[in-house]
């Protein structure tokens, strides 16, 4: 049995999907989280497949999400459609219901957010709704996992039944729809196709006879004459009139007035300073204060005083050679440990960002930034991929699919990775800790530079031919504020922490061993000082390229190169080459070797170059996948690297005048 | 004794390396997590 889950953006589809399948899909309190359909097996019955479709307002073929959703419904023939409806915004949500009913597949409507409806004192008569739409309505709260059993029982009961017919349109339209249906022969979903043909849908996806097309053309003209309006408006008005009529009998608005936080948070003058303050607090808590205490403990005590001496003693006691002990302590523990040491800071940052996302605040920032982004050729919708990109650029780049304008989408794909992702955070924390005494301005400044880089790129790219386009309007429904759900927040945090730890145990682990071997042996495979090693020779070849940027040492050049595999590798590489773990062994995090290799200015330039230059291989792959064309993907890579080079060059040379 | 200890340690590292490389080959370098993945299997594998 196949069940499709369809509904408006941010109506709670993914929350319901996770609740019914026990899955772990990303749930965001903003529209457009689901850009592709997702499949899972029902927890209650593993033989039943549930498909979470992207959020759509209608079945018109205007956006990618609408095309994905309707293609699934028409081509995959699900047995039942669960139409999830935001009960706090019933009128607008029922528009899609009227279209889903037309297909002819049994529909069960899940009235979500009933807990909020009750709190508002609003009354909804389920029986009247069932009568009006000819399908079962079930009250649920996806967030609180309420009503799932009732919902599934209704789904089982409607499977295989013939949906009840309801006359949604005026009798003139109904007659003409019937007439057109009769010309479609044995086709499945005849009513759906007849309505779509009348609405002049150009992407119907089926072959129809000449007779049908002529009938549709004639009927369309007749209807436009009768109603004195264009055909799309006629159908939309008819649907809304039917919904309005049904709402009169089954819906009474609540009279309870509640405080609207937007009066302060979205205030014309206060909104931006509040956002800047909130983000500063997030980074201050996670990177500078509480997170640092935990990270210091992991680096100094756990790794420096317990793990490294423990490993050294154990290996020495069984008689291991000194070079092998050095490989384990300096290479593996030094490198991987240097990366994992930042885990507490990251976990705290992920936790705080998840709180903000789940509360509904972050979605509003898209609107807040729309005005600014628009001046730079981007739309506020670009903010959502950028926001997701702070966790990892890959899902961020994928989230750009929600942007309708092709050129805006390409620009967002190319610029999303300018925003520091979680892999770049250890690099920020390392430079901040080693060179600036953990100053609270370093992390926010990196994010600020990321946003400025995106805006400047918007301005530059918009002037080039492939990215030139008309401004597309930005329409997004603001989600309701709600108390973040603990399980959602912990799930998000855990998912990101786990990914980070897995990466440290695999990519970083392998890279650290390779780097240790390359930095301790020469090309004759003799153990030498790192300055005479293979890595030093390789690094010295590329180091002159970075000299104008202030960090022309072979160590920094090698770290930049290894960062292309995964950005955390930069920290791991320094961990191996500068032996930061050994330093920490003394109980003092003095980062002495790093401080000798860089000046504060050159270290900051190193940081900015690595934040802005080509992202890791994973993100590059995602860029290629999303853009589709190899040429533009190569352009993206070249643009990012040249952009980073120019910005860092200016920063270093201007900085030299002042510092 | 030293030879035996070295073989043991190198063997463990080699095994861990093989496991890590297998993981990278199977999942790719990206560990973007399951967020945004069209499959709901939570496998963590490359898309």
XYZ file of C-alpha atoms in Angstrom:
706
model
C 0.000 0.000 0.000
C 1.263 3.471 -0.873
C 0.259 6.641 0.953
C 1.153 10.136 -0.249
C 1.481 13.006 2.182
C 0.553 16.315 0.563
C -0.059 19.768 1.970
C 0.913 23.442 1.988
C 4.467 24.484 2.891
C 5.100 24.503 6.633
C 1.851 22.699 7.413
C 3.737 20.025 9.359
C 4.154 17.316 6.700
C 7.661 16.351 7.660
C 6.799 16.325 11.376
C 3.879 13.992 10.634
C 6.091 11.925 8.314
C 8.719 11.538 11.046
C 6.003 10.674 13.586
C 4.452 7.990 11.380
C 7.692 6.463 10.085
C 10.002 7.016 13.069
C 12.284 8.746 10.611
C 14.726 11.510 11.268
C 14.042 13.909 8.415
C 15.008 17.527 8.878
C 12.070 19.533 10.238
C 12.363 23.289 9.983
C 9.911 25.881 11.164
C 9.974 27.581 7.799
C 8.463 26.728 4.444
C 10.405 24.818 1.814
C 12.283 22.311 3.971
C 11.149 19.427 1.773
C 12.341 20.063 -1.767
C 12.187 16.498 -3.021
C 9.814 13.690 -2.163
C 10.954 11.407 0.651
C 9.925 7.835 1.296
C 9.625 5.856 4.513
C 7.882 2.803 5.937
C 5.071 3.201 8.450
C 6.083 2.294 11.999
C 2.685 0.649 12.504
C 2.932 -1.489 9.342
C 6.224 -1.878 7.500
C 4.470 -2.996 4.307
C 3.022 0.492 3.870
C 5.137 3.153 2.164
C 4.589 6.791 3.056
C 5.831 9.460 0.664
C 6.383 12.987 1.951
C 5.798 15.357 -0.967
C 7.183 18.898 -1.119
C 4.941 21.639 0.233
C 2.615 23.046 -2.433
C -0.211 25.573 -2.512
C -1.847 24.109 -5.612
C -1.390 21.504 -8.315
C -0.484 24.118 -10.941
C 2.820 23.341 -12.622
C 4.608 26.609 -11.845
C 7.238 25.575 -9.309
C 9.584 22.588 -9.066
C 7.811 21.471 -5.890
C 4.422 21.482 -7.600
C 5.780 19.475 -10.517
C 7.424 16.880 -8.220
C 4.232 16.546 -6.151
C 1.761 16.260 -8.996
C 3.942 13.939 -11.058
C 4.087 11.595 -8.083
C 0.320 11.690 -7.519
C -0.518 11.102 -11.179
C 2.218 8.658 -12.188
C 2.792 6.602 -9.034
C -0.900 6.028 -8.243
C -0.829 6.126 -4.413
C -3.724 4.268 -2.748
C -4.576 7.107 -0.391
C -3.560 10.754 -0.084
C -3.185 12.216 3.394
C -3.782 15.915 2.884
C -2.262 17.641 5.883
C -3.900 20.977 6.549
C -2.820 23.768 8.887
C -6.017 24.144 10.913
C -4.969 27.608 12.098
C -5.112 28.741 8.474
C -7.920 26.603 7.143
C -9.259 28.742 4.309
C -6.019 28.938 2.354
C -5.059 25.304 2.990
C -8.383 23.930 1.718
C -7.636 25.257 -1.771
C -5.251 22.368 -2.350
C -7.839 19.990 -0.850
C -10.329 20.938 -3.558
C -7.718 20.065 -6.205
C -6.584 16.824 -4.578
C -10.209 15.671 -4.405
C -10.462 16.142 -8.172
C -7.838 13.482 -8.873
C -10.120 10.728 -7.684
C -7.690 9.037 -5.281
C -9.229 8.645 -1.786
C -8.212 11.584 0.404
C -8.050 11.799 4.206
C -7.601 15.321 5.534
C -5.424 15.645 8.649
C -6.349 18.846 10.502
C -2.978 19.635 12.007
C -2.132 22.045 14.838
C -5.467 21.431 16.551
C -3.765 22.080 19.897
C -3.087 25.678 18.760
C -6.617 25.991 17.361
C -8.079 24.993 20.720
C -5.766 27.368 22.530
C -6.961 30.188 20.284
C -10.535 29.300 21.226
C -11.410 28.622 17.583
C -14.137 26.119 16.796
C -13.954 23.759 13.816
C -16.849 21.403 13.038
C -15.264 18.292 11.557
C -18.609 16.747 10.556
C -19.574 19.788 8.462
C -16.178 19.743 6.749
C -16.570 16.034 5.942
C -19.989 16.751 4.511
C -18.721 19.685 2.425
C -15.655 17.939 0.976
C -16.879 14.352 0.885
C -13.855 12.859 2.645
C -12.831 12.088 6.258
C -11.253 14.853 8.371
C -9.153 13.870 11.408
C -7.949 16.220 14.150
C -4.241 15.803 14.874
C -1.240 17.561 16.365
C 1.867 16.322 14.542
C 4.153 18.143 16.974
C 2.587 16.386 19.981
C 2.026 13.077 18.148
C -1.728 13.266 18.812
C -4.403 11.694 16.615
C -2.085 9.398 14.618
C -4.080 6.225 15.347
C -7.372 7.825 14.261
C -5.681 9.115 11.136
C -4.315 5.706 10.150
C -7.666 4.014 10.873
C -9.355 6.445 8.481
C -6.638 5.811 5.889
C -7.227 2.038 6.074
C -11.000 2.540 5.863
C -10.944 4.668 2.695
C -8.440 2.542 0.766
C -10.021 1.160 -2.377
C -13.279 3.092 -1.919
C -14.797 5.330 -4.556
C -14.427 8.990 -3.444
C -17.728 10.817 -2.910
C -18.488 13.445 -5.529
C -19.053 17.064 -4.546
C -20.045 19.863 -6.879
C -17.433 22.512 -6.198
C -18.069 24.713 -9.238
C -21.001 26.619 -10.673
C -23.366 24.404 -12.747
C -22.092 25.969 -16.019
C -18.555 24.857 -15.232
C -19.625 21.440 -13.934
C -21.535 20.783 -17.171
C -18.549 21.767 -19.302
C -16.118 19.737 -17.196
C -18.400 16.703 -17.649
C -18.535 17.300 -21.391
C -14.755 17.367 -21.586
C -14.431 14.310 -19.331
C -16.528 12.352 -21.834
C -14.011 13.052 -24.591
C -11.150 11.550 -22.558
C -12.231 7.910 -23.025
C -10.709 5.368 -20.601
C -8.120 7.696 -19.135
C -7.440 7.536 -15.386
C -8.161 10.651 -13.304
C -10.480 12.056 -16.002
C -11.930 14.878 -13.883
C -8.466 16.086 -12.895
C -7.327 16.138 -16.534
C -10.542 17.781 -17.711
C -10.134 20.634 -15.216
C -6.421 21.001 -15.993
C -7.195 21.090 -19.743
C -9.787 23.764 -19.180
C -7.308 25.741 -17.101
C -5.009 25.596 -20.143
C -2.289 23.615 -18.361
C 0.671 23.439 -20.774
C 2.516 20.702 -18.878
C -0.178 18.083 -18.642
C 2.122 15.174 -19.418
C -0.390 13.182 -21.530
C -1.312 12.941 -25.178
C -4.919 13.979 -25.872
C -6.939 13.756 -29.055
C -7.493 16.688 -31.371
C -11.203 16.490 -30.551
C -10.475 16.932 -26.835
C -8.231 19.906 -27.465
C -10.831 21.547 -29.675
C -13.568 20.914 -27.113
C -11.365 22.369 -24.357
C -10.656 25.444 -26.445
C -14.343 25.990 -27.238
C -15.508 25.370 -23.672
C -12.822 27.659 -22.282
C -13.992 30.482 -24.544
C -17.613 29.903 -23.585
C -16.818 29.997 -19.871
C -14.698 33.128 -20.222
C -17.655 34.715 -21.998
C -20.158 33.667 -19.328
C -18.021 34.776 -16.367
C -16.274 37.686 -18.105
C -12.923 36.680 -16.655
C -9.865 34.632 -17.637
C -10.156 30.902 -17.101
C -7.600 30.587 -14.303
C -9.300 33.308 -12.277
C -12.695 31.708 -12.854
C -11.542 28.384 -11.356
C -9.657 30.031 -8.480
C -12.661 32.225 -7.592
C -15.021 29.270 -7.741
C -12.824 27.231 -5.423
C -12.438 30.029 -2.908
C -16.178 30.746 -2.986
C -16.884 27.097 -2.213
C -14.330 27.139 0.629
C -15.800 30.366 2.007
C -19.282 28.866 1.940
C -18.117 25.734 3.736
C -16.246 27.771 6.329
C -19.413 29.633 7.329
C -20.935 26.483 8.725
C -17.899 24.832 10.233
C -15.555 27.498 11.516
C -15.779 30.115 14.225
C -12.766 32.249 14.925
C -11.398 32.426 18.445
C -11.672 35.711 20.270
C -8.707 35.194 22.546
C -6.111 37.858 21.900
C -2.520 36.806 22.320
C 0.641 38.875 22.356
C 2.349 38.968 18.976
C 6.161 38.880 19.430
C 6.573 40.321 15.920
C 5.489 43.746 17.163
C 8.949 43.922 18.756
C 11.065 41.343 16.885
C 10.016 42.533 13.416
C 9.784 46.222 14.288
C 10.943 48.402 11.396
C 13.831 49.902 13.368
C 14.541 47.236 15.995
C 14.479 44.063 13.875
C 18.016 44.202 12.453
C 19.762 45.269 15.701
C 17.846 42.521 17.565
C 18.923 39.936 14.967
C 22.559 41.082 15.185
C 22.374 40.919 18.993
C 20.780 37.449 18.970
C 23.458 36.081 16.621
C 26.233 37.714 18.637
C 24.862 36.049 21.803
C 24.689 32.667 20.019
C 28.347 32.837 18.988
C 29.418 34.455 22.246
C 27.910 31.592 24.251
C 28.990 28.775 21.951
C 32.386 29.865 20.685
C 33.677 32.313 23.261
C 32.359 31.453 26.727
C 30.604 28.219 27.722
C 31.689 26.333 24.594
C 35.315 27.345 25.146
C 35.316 26.063 28.722
C 34.168 22.651 27.478
C 36.574 22.686 24.531
C 39.500 23.652 26.778
C 38.674 20.758 29.060
C 38.561 18.317 26.139
C 41.840 19.641 24.676
C 43.825 20.149 27.893
C 42.517 17.522 30.258
C 40.901 14.758 28.231
C 43.280 14.704 25.260
C 46.371 16.356 26.781
C 46.436 14.755 30.239
C 44.525 11.515 29.825
C 44.464 10.188 26.248
C 47.967 11.116 25.006
C 49.926 10.057 28.136
C 47.698 6.969 28.411
C 48.402 5.971 24.815
C 52.118 6.706 25.209
C 52.364 4.576 28.362
C 50.378 1.739 26.875
C 52.398 1.645 23.645
C 55.715 1.949 25.514
C 54.743 -0.814 27.931
C 54.231 -3.305 25.089
C 57.548 -2.233 23.549
C 56.360 -0.291 20.492
C 59.008 1.615 18.525
C 59.331 5.321 19.169
C 58.409 6.335 15.620
C 55.182 4.353 15.890
C 54.354 5.974 19.225
C 54.939 9.339 17.547
C 52.624 8.342 14.673
C 49.835 7.436 17.099
C 50.212 10.395 19.473
C 51.275 13.191 17.100
C 49.631 11.931 13.927
C 46.402 10.198 14.898
C 45.563 11.633 18.335
C 47.180 15.001 17.606
C 45.338 15.454 14.313
C 41.961 13.865 15.012
C 42.029 15.175 18.599
C 42.638 18.721 17.403
C 39.440 18.493 15.342
C 37.345 16.613 17.901
C 38.406 19.086 20.584
C 36.036 21.618 19.029
C 33.047 19.313 19.291
C 31.647 20.905 22.498
C 31.639 24.361 20.901
C 29.964 22.987 17.795
C 27.362 21.019 19.749
C 26.402 24.155 21.666
C 26.209 26.228 18.477
C 24.038 23.605 16.754
C 21.788 23.458 19.808
C 21.272 27.234 19.958
C 20.675 27.532 16.200
C 18.166 24.660 16.358
C 16.290 26.504 19.124
C 16.059 29.607 16.948
C 15.041 27.623 13.849
C 12.368 25.598 15.596
C 10.862 28.642 17.291
C 10.031 30.252 13.935
C 12.374 33.226 14.384
C 14.820 32.310 11.619
C 12.111 32.227 8.914
C 11.362 35.860 9.699
C 14.970 36.792 9.091
C 14.478 35.810 5.446
C 11.893 38.578 5.213
C 14.040 40.941 7.163
C 16.968 40.406 4.807
C 14.868 40.382 1.626
C 15.011 44.189 1.373
C 18.802 44.174 1.737
C 19.364 41.091 -0.443
C 17.174 42.568 -3.189
C 19.434 45.617 -3.468
C 22.279 43.205 -4.204
C 20.443 41.161 -6.816
C 19.424 38.282 -4.530
C 16.085 37.503 -2.943
C 15.226 36.893 0.717
C 14.528 33.298 -0.294
C 18.293 32.850 -0.695
C 18.607 33.256 3.051
C 17.095 29.830 3.775
C 19.783 27.864 1.852
C 22.387 30.124 3.460
C 20.940 29.431 6.902
C 20.894 25.663 6.297
C 24.452 26.075 4.940
C 25.687 27.178 8.373
C 25.297 23.507 9.350
C 26.627 21.992 6.121
C 26.854 23.550 2.663
C 25.564 20.392 0.942
C 21.935 20.497 2.207
C 22.172 24.294 1.966
C 22.993 24.068 -1.736
C 20.196 21.515 -2.217
C 17.700 23.786 -0.445
C 18.195 26.342 -3.219
C 15.737 24.248 -5.248
C 12.898 26.201 -3.628
C 13.979 29.336 -5.514
C 11.824 29.702 -8.630
C 14.040 32.119 -10.574
C 16.723 30.035 -12.327
C 19.367 32.768 -12.212
C 18.695 33.524 -8.514
C 18.943 29.802 -7.820
C 22.304 29.497 -9.579
C 23.633 32.527 -7.742
C 22.497 31.082 -4.417
C 24.150 27.731 -5.220
C 27.438 29.480 -6.015
C 27.418 31.793 -2.995
C 25.950 29.567 -0.227
C 29.322 28.071 0.652
C 30.706 31.545 1.485
C 28.817 31.182 4.747
C 30.968 29.342 7.295
C 29.675 25.775 7.707
C 30.211 23.652 10.806
C 33.431 22.229 9.295
C 34.897 25.724 9.091
C 33.987 26.519 12.680
C 36.960 24.621 14.179
C 39.238 26.694 11.915
C 37.606 29.895 13.203
C 37.862 28.688 16.807
C 41.507 27.655 16.346
C 42.587 31.015 14.896
C 40.490 32.876 17.467
C 41.991 30.878 20.348
C 45.583 30.809 19.163
C 46.002 34.284 17.741
C 43.369 36.489 19.398
C 43.063 35.026 22.893
C 39.559 33.753 22.122
C 38.286 37.285 21.352
C 34.502 37.387 20.987
C 34.574 39.349 17.697
C 36.417 36.757 15.594
C 33.579 34.247 15.031
C 30.804 36.845 14.343
C 33.198 38.706 12.001
C 33.724 35.522 9.964
C 29.955 35.174 9.505
C 29.643 38.874 8.744
C 32.324 38.592 6.046
C 30.487 35.535 4.675
C 27.258 37.565 4.312
C 29.115 40.529 2.767
C 30.828 38.149 0.298
C 27.399 36.800 -0.703
C 26.020 40.318 -1.194
C 29.014 41.527 -3.224
C 28.851 38.368 -5.356
C 25.149 39.011 -5.926
C 25.992 42.461 -7.207
C 28.852 41.225 -9.413
C 27.146 38.110 -10.814
C 23.868 39.894 -11.535
C 25.743 42.063 -14.012
C 26.873 39.019 -16.024
C 24.716 37.487 -18.751
C 23.942 34.042 -17.267
C 22.663 35.571 -14.027
C 20.727 38.540 -15.407
C 16.998 38.254 -14.776
C 13.890 40.128 -13.786
C 13.246 40.504 -10.065
C 11.010 37.722 -8.842
C 8.589 38.555 -6.021
C 9.329 36.904 -2.695
C 6.255 35.342 -1.169
C 6.627 33.202 1.906
C 4.176 32.348 4.616
C 5.478 33.252 8.036
C 5.270 30.254 10.356
C 3.683 30.634 13.766
C 6.014 31.069 16.722
C 5.995 28.040 18.933
C 7.932 26.632 21.818
C 10.805 24.586 20.292
C 10.116 20.877 20.657
C 12.872 19.255 22.704
C 12.994 16.126 20.521
C 13.341 18.209 17.320
C 16.097 20.351 18.781
C 18.039 17.388 20.152
C 17.526 15.445 16.910
C 18.989 18.317 14.855
C 21.866 18.768 17.248
C 22.613 15.053 17.417
C 22.446 14.621 13.635
C 25.010 17.369 13.099
C 27.277 16.287 15.982
C 27.223 12.686 14.737
C 28.144 13.745 11.197
C 31.042 15.782 12.553
C 32.332 12.924 14.714
C 32.011 10.371 11.894
C 33.970 12.651 9.600
C 36.713 13.015 12.214
C 36.903 9.226 12.533
C 37.135 8.624 8.795
C 38.284 11.420 6.466
C 40.301 13.293 9.084
C 41.772 10.064 10.494
C 43.067 8.932 7.099
C 44.269 12.432 6.210
C 46.169 12.793 9.504
C 48.055 9.520 9.001
C 48.948 10.482 5.424
C 50.037 13.960 6.541
C 52.134 12.545 9.398
C 53.880 10.107 7.062
C 54.476 12.795 4.421
C 55.731 15.245 7.061
C 58.156 12.765 8.667
C 59.673 11.061 5.631
C 61.532 12.412 2.609
C 61.283 11.130 -0.951
C 64.021 8.573 -0.159
C 61.723 7.202 2.581
C 64.096 8.204 5.354
C 62.724 9.633 8.579
C 63.666 13.324 8.640
C 62.764 16.602 10.275
C 59.460 17.953 8.958
C 61.216 20.873 7.199
C 63.018 18.375 4.945
C 60.015 16.119 4.428
C 58.016 15.325 1.297
C 55.205 17.543 2.552
C 57.620 20.469 3.001
C 58.816 19.988 -0.583
C 55.254 19.864 -1.941
C 54.138 22.809 0.229
C 57.156 24.901 -0.803
C 56.120 24.643 -4.472
C 52.696 26.201 -3.843
C 53.654 28.492 -0.963
C 54.688 31.443 -3.199
C 51.094 31.629 -4.477
C 49.945 32.495 -0.955
C 52.821 34.809 -0.096
C 50.970 37.968 -1.254
C 48.161 36.943 1.105
C 50.447 36.851 4.140
C 50.720 33.109 4.740
C 53.361 31.866 2.318
C 54.667 29.054 4.546
C 54.617 25.456 3.328
C 52.588 24.407 6.386
C 49.787 26.910 5.692
C 49.797 26.013 1.979
C 49.487 22.309 2.734
C 46.705 22.973 5.257
C 44.781 24.968 2.624
C 45.154 22.091 0.152
C 44.060 19.403 2.620
C 41.070 21.610 3.479
C 39.678 20.866 0.021
C 38.936 17.291 1.091
C 37.214 18.509 4.261
C 37.659 21.863 5.913
C 38.314 20.333 9.344
C 41.472 18.914 7.789
C 43.031 22.379 8.179
C 42.890 21.974 11.959
C 43.960 18.344 11.737
C 46.931 19.305 9.539
C 48.058 21.984 11.986
C 47.499 19.489 14.798
C 49.992 17.122 13.152
C 52.474 19.733 11.884
C 52.512 22.054 14.885
C 51.776 19.413 17.496
C 49.105 21.449 19.239
C 48.100 18.376 21.211
C 51.626 18.073 22.605
C 51.537 21.664 23.681
C 48.227 21.085 25.382
C 49.851 18.220 27.267
C 51.563 20.748 29.503
C 48.147 21.835 30.668
C 48.433 25.173 28.899
C 46.782 25.907 25.616
C 49.418 28.281 24.370
C 49.381 27.399 20.699
C 53.019 28.506 20.664
C 53.978 27.006 17.329
C 51.007 28.503 15.549
C 51.762 31.919 17.013
C 55.312 31.711 15.708
C 54.192 30.856 12.192
C 51.580 33.628 11.855
C 51.057 37.241 12.792
C 47.498 38.087 13.896
C 46.911 39.767 10.512
C 48.274 36.871 8.438
C 46.316 34.383 10.575
C 43.095 36.309 10.012
C 43.848 36.479 6.268
C 44.488 32.711 6.275
C 41.123 32.229 7.970
C 39.235 34.453 5.518
C 40.864 32.855 2.460
C 39.927 29.380 3.663
C 36.379 30.464 4.459
C 35.763 31.999 1.051
C 37.793 29.833 -1.353
C 36.511 26.677 -3.066
C 34.504 24.562 -0.594
C 35.176 20.902 0.185
C 34.768 18.162 -2.433
C 31.322 17.241 -1.082
C 30.007 20.778 -1.550
C 31.624 21.031 -4.986
C 29.802 17.833 -5.991
C 26.525 19.315 -4.732
C 27.148 22.506 -6.747
C 27.706 20.446 -9.896
C 24.590 18.353 -9.219
C 22.394 21.385 -8.636
C 23.697 23.515 -11.486
C 23.789 20.575 -13.855
C 26.229 22.105 -16.277
C 29.922 21.332 -15.868
C 30.898 24.728 -17.303
C 29.036 26.714 -14.662
C 30.317 24.401 -11.912
C 33.896 25.109 -13.062
C 32.993 28.795 -13.180
C 31.693 28.554 -9.579
C 34.917 26.952 -8.365
C 37.091 29.497 -10.208
C 34.955 32.430 -9.116
C 35.025 31.423 -5.424
C 38.811 30.953 -5.418
C 39.589 34.165 -7.307
C 37.109 36.097 -5.162
C 38.732 34.737 -1.978
C 42.190 35.586 -3.324
C 41.276 39.188 -4.189
C 39.474 39.818 -0.874
C 42.359 38.373 1.164
C 44.962 40.223 -0.906
C 43.226 43.552 -0.283
C 42.680 42.717 3.389
C 46.339 41.785 3.962
C 47.837 44.737 2.135
C 45.451 47.300 3.625
C 45.878 45.634 7.036
C 49.671 45.936 6.787
C 49.319 49.720 6.661
C 47.453 49.772 9.982
C 48.872 46.787 11.930
C 58.970 -8.029 21.561
C 59.375 -4.711 19.703
C 58.692 -6.369 16.345
C 55.578 -8.069 17.696
C 54.295 -4.808 19.244
C 54.989 -2.903 16.016
C 53.164 -5.492 13.898
C 50.221 -5.388 16.302
C 49.957 -1.564 16.272
C 50.507 -1.262 12.510
C 47.920 -4.012 11.988
C 45.344 -2.165 14.080
C 46.029 1.110 12.254
C 45.872 -0.640 8.884
C 42.523 -2.192 9.766
C 41.175 1.167 10.917
C 42.477 2.786 7.733
C 40.803 0.138 5.554
C 37.532 0.633 7.439
C 37.758 4.421 7.103
C 38.613 4.269 3.385
C 35.730 1.827 2.814
C 33.426 4.251 4.612
C 34.671 7.174 2.507
C 34.314 5.157 -0.708
C 30.785 4.155 0.224
C 29.586 7.458 1.629
C 31.756 10.034 -0.078
C 33.691 12.751 1.633
C 30.537 14.656 2.424
C 28.904 13.881 5.726
C 26.171 16.438 5.292
C 23.917 14.145 7.250
C 20.455 13.035 6.287
C 19.104 16.583 6.165
C 17.838 17.294 2.694
C 18.211 13.704 1.522
C 15.291 12.430 -0.565
C 15.439 8.985 1.085
C 14.209 8.633 4.618
C 16.372 5.686 5.550
C 18.775 7.610 7.820
C 21.638 5.587 6.418
C 23.981 8.561 6.226
C 25.120 7.363 2.822
C 26.062 9.576 -0.083
C 23.060 10.591 -2.185
